């Protein structure tokens, strides 16, 4: 079982991923993931790395 | 983006796919 801290951390990650989907940086392969970068997401990560 | 979101983006980039635990019901 998860501790409440772990459950809260998971919830925050899920919310962050959902937000990235609405920003078209990630796409969910199924309803509950896994997720992949979109073309736009790949461009963003490349800019981050520079 | 937030640091959390950037972290997820980098994780997805490095692994190819991003897997997150399913929330407890």
JSON list of C-alpha atoms in Angstrom, two decimals:
[
{"chain": "A", "resi": 1, "resn": "UNK", "atom": "CA", "xyz": [0.00, 0.00, 0.00]},
{"chain": "A", "resi": 2, "resn": "UNK", "atom": "CA", "xyz": [1.13, 3.54, -0.64]},
{"chain": "A", "resi": 3, "resn": "UNK", "atom": "CA", "xyz": [1.79, 6.02, 2.10]},
{"chain": "A", "resi": 4, "resn": "UNK", "atom": "CA", "xyz": [-0.25, 9.19, 1.93]},
{"chain": "A", "resi": 5, "resn": "UNK", "atom": "CA", "xyz": [2.90, 11.05, 0.82]},
{"chain": "A", "resi": 6, "resn": "UNK", "atom": "CA", "xyz": [3.43, 8.62, -2.09]},
{"chain": "A", "resi": 7, "resn": "UNK", "atom": "CA", "xyz": [-0.23, 8.79, -3.06]},
{"chain": "A", "resi": 8, "resn": "UNK", "atom": "CA", "xyz": [-0.07, 12.58, -3.02]},
{"chain": "A", "resi": 9, "resn": "UNK", "atom": "CA", "xyz": [3.13, 12.58, -5.11]},
{"chain": "A", "resi": 10, "resn": "UNK", "atom": "CA", "xyz": [1.48, 10.26, -7.65]},
{"chain": "A", "resi": 11, "resn": "UNK", "atom": "CA", "xyz": [-1.56, 12.50, -7.81]},
{"chain": "A", "resi": 12, "resn": "UNK", "atom": "CA", "xyz": [0.62, 15.55, -8.52]},
{"chain": "A", "resi": 13, "resn": "UNK", "atom": "CA", "xyz": [2.48, 13.67, -11.28]},
{"chain": "A", "resi": 14, "resn": "UNK", "atom": "CA", "xyz": [-0.80, 12.56, -12.86]},
{"chain": "A", "resi": 15, "resn": "UNK", "atom": "CA", "xyz": [-2.11, 16.12, -12.80]},
{"chain": "A", "resi": 16, "resn": "UNK", "atom": "CA", "xyz": [1.14, 17.39, -14.35]},
{"chain": "A", "resi": 17, "resn": "UNK", "atom": "CA", "xyz": [0.90, 14.74, -17.10]},
{"chain": "A", "resi": 18, "resn": "UNK", "atom": "CA", "xyz": [-2.76, 15.62, -17.77]},
{"chain": "A", "resi": 19, "resn": "UNK", "atom": "CA", "xyz": [-1.78, 19.27, -18.10]},
{"chain": "A", "resi": 20, "resn": "UNK", "atom": "CA", "xyz": [1.01, 18.35, -20.55]},
{"chain": "A", "resi": 21, "resn": "UNK", "atom": "CA", "xyz": [-1.57, 16.46, -22.63]},
{"chain": "A", "resi": 22, "resn": "UNK", "atom": "CA", "xyz": [-3.80, 19.54, -22.82]},
{"chain": "A", "resi": 23, "resn": "UNK", "atom": "CA", "xyz": [-0.72, 21.53, -23.89]},
{"chain": "A", "resi": 24, "resn": "UNK", "atom": "CA", "xyz": [-0.10, 18.93, -26.65]},
{"chain": "A", "resi": 25, "resn": "UNK", "atom": "CA", "xyz": [3.38, 18.14, -25.35]},
{"chain": "A", "resi": 26, "resn": "UNK", "atom": "CA", "xyz": [2.42, 14.59, -24.32]},
{"chain": "A", "resi": 27, "resn": "UNK", "atom": "CA", "xyz": [-0.10, 12.12, -25.65]},
{"chain": "A", "resi": 28, "resn": "UNK", "atom": "CA", "xyz": [-1.60, 9.21, -23.73]},
{"chain": "A", "resi": 29, "resn": "UNK", "atom": "CA", "xyz": [-1.36, 5.89, -25.57]},
{"chain": "A", "resi": 30, "resn": "UNK", "atom": "CA", "xyz": [-4.24, 4.59, -23.45]},
{"chain": "A", "resi": 31, "resn": "UNK", "atom": "CA", "xyz": [-6.59, 6.39, -21.09]},
{"chain": "A", "resi": 32, "resn": "UNK", "atom": "CA", "xyz": [-4.29, 5.85, -18.11]},
{"chain": "A", "resi": 33, "resn": "UNK", "atom": "CA", "xyz": [-1.03, 5.97, -20.00]},
{"chain": "A", "resi": 34, "resn": "UNK", "atom": "CA", "xyz": [1.71, 5.25, -20.76]},
{"chain": "A", "resi": 35, "resn": "UNK", "atom": "CA", "xyz": [2.41, 8.63, -22.30]},
{"chain": "A", "resi": 36, "resn": "UNK", "atom": "CA", "xyz": [4.68, 9.62, -25.16]},
{"chain": "A", "resi": 37, "resn": "UNK", "atom": "CA", "xyz": [6.11, 12.92, -26.29]},
{"chain": "A", "resi": 38, "resn": "UNK", "atom": "CA", "xyz": [4.38, 14.55, -29.22]},
{"chain": "A", "resi": 39, "resn": "UNK", "atom": "CA", "xyz": [6.44, 16.19, -31.98]},
{"chain": "A", "resi": 40, "resn": "UNK", "atom": "CA", "xyz": [5.91, 19.47, -30.14]},
{"chain": "A", "resi": 41, "resn": "UNK", "atom": "CA", "xyz": [7.05, 17.80, -26.90]},
{"chain": "A", "resi": 42, "resn": "UNK", "atom": "CA", "xyz": [10.25, 16.56, -28.52]},
{"chain": "A", "resi": 43, "resn": "UNK", "atom": "CA", "xyz": [11.00, 20.07, -29.76]},
{"chain": "A", "resi": 44, "resn": "UNK", "atom": "CA", "xyz": [10.44, 21.42, -26.26]},
{"chain": "A", "resi": 45, "resn": "UNK", "atom": "CA", "xyz": [12.83, 18.90, -24.66]},
{"chain": "A", "resi": 46, "resn": "UNK", "atom": "CA", "xyz": [15.48, 19.67, -27.27]},
{"chain": "A", "resi": 47, "resn": "UNK", "atom": "CA", "xyz": [15.22, 23.36, -26.41]},
{"chain": "A", "resi": 48, "resn": "UNK", "atom": "CA", "xyz": [15.44, 22.50, -22.68]},
{"chain": "A", "resi": 49, "resn": "UNK", "atom": "CA", "xyz": [18.67, 20.58, -23.29]},
{"chain": "A", "resi": 50, "resn": "UNK", "atom": "CA", "xyz": [20.34, 23.51, -25.05]},
{"chain": "B", "resi": 1, "resn": "UNK", "atom": "CA", "xyz": [6.29, 24.71, -17.33]},
{"chain": "B", "resi": 2, "resn": "UNK", "atom": "CA", "xyz": [6.66, 23.70, -13.69]},
{"chain": "B", "resi": 3, "resn": "UNK", "atom": "CA", "xyz": [9.72, 21.75, -12.57]},
{"chain": "B", "resi": 4, "resn": "UNK", "atom": "CA", "xyz": [7.47, 18.71, -12.11]},
{"chain": "B", "resi": 5, "resn": "UNK", "atom": "CA", "xyz": [6.26, 18.99, -15.71]},
{"chain": "B", "resi": 6, "resn": "UNK", "atom": "CA", "xyz": [9.80, 19.47, -17.02]},
{"chain": "B", "resi": 7, "resn": "UNK", "atom": "CA", "xyz": [10.87, 16.38, -15.11]},
{"chain": "B", "resi": 8, "resn": "UNK", "atom": "CA", "xyz": [8.08, 14.32, -16.70]},
{"chain": "B", "resi": 9, "resn": "UNK", "atom": "CA", "xyz": [9.02, 15.62, -20.16]},
{"chain": "B", "resi": 10, "resn": "UNK", "atom": "CA", "xyz": [12.66, 14.64, -19.66]},
{"chain": "B", "resi": 11, "resn": "UNK", "atom": "CA", "xyz": [11.64, 11.25, -18.28]},
{"chain": "B", "resi": 12, "resn": "UNK", "atom": "CA", "xyz": [9.41, 10.61, -21.32]},
{"chain": "B", "resi": 13, "resn": "UNK", "atom": "CA", "xyz": [12.22, 11.70, -23.61]},
{"chain": "B", "resi": 14, "resn": "UNK", "atom": "CA", "xyz": [14.81, 9.42, -22.02]},
{"chain": "B", "resi": 15, "resn": "UNK", "atom": "CA", "xyz": [12.60, 6.34, -21.65]},
{"chain": "B", "resi": 16, "resn": "UNK", "atom": "CA", "xyz": [10.55, 6.73, -24.84]},
{"chain": "B", "resi": 17, "resn": "UNK", "atom": "CA", "xyz": [7.39, 6.32, -22.82]},
{"chain": "B", "resi": 18, "resn": "UNK", "atom": "CA", "xyz": [6.31, 7.73, -19.49]},
{"chain": "B", "resi": 19, "resn": "UNK", "atom": "CA", "xyz": [4.76, 5.33, -16.99]},
{"chain": "B", "resi": 20, "resn": "UNK", "atom": "CA", "xyz": [3.04, 6.65, -13.89]},
{"chain": "B", "resi": 21, "resn": "UNK", "atom": "CA", "xyz": [1.49, 4.60, -11.11]},
{"chain": "B", "resi": 22, "resn": "UNK", "atom": "CA", "xyz": [-2.27, 4.29, -11.23]},
{"chain": "B", "resi": 23, "resn": "UNK", "atom": "CA", "xyz": [-3.90, 6.20, -8.41]},
{"chain": "B", "resi": 24, "resn": "UNK", "atom": "CA", "xyz": [-5.25, 4.23, -5.50]},
{"chain": "B", "resi": 25, "resn": "UNK", "atom": "CA", "xyz": [-9.04, 4.06, -5.70]}
]
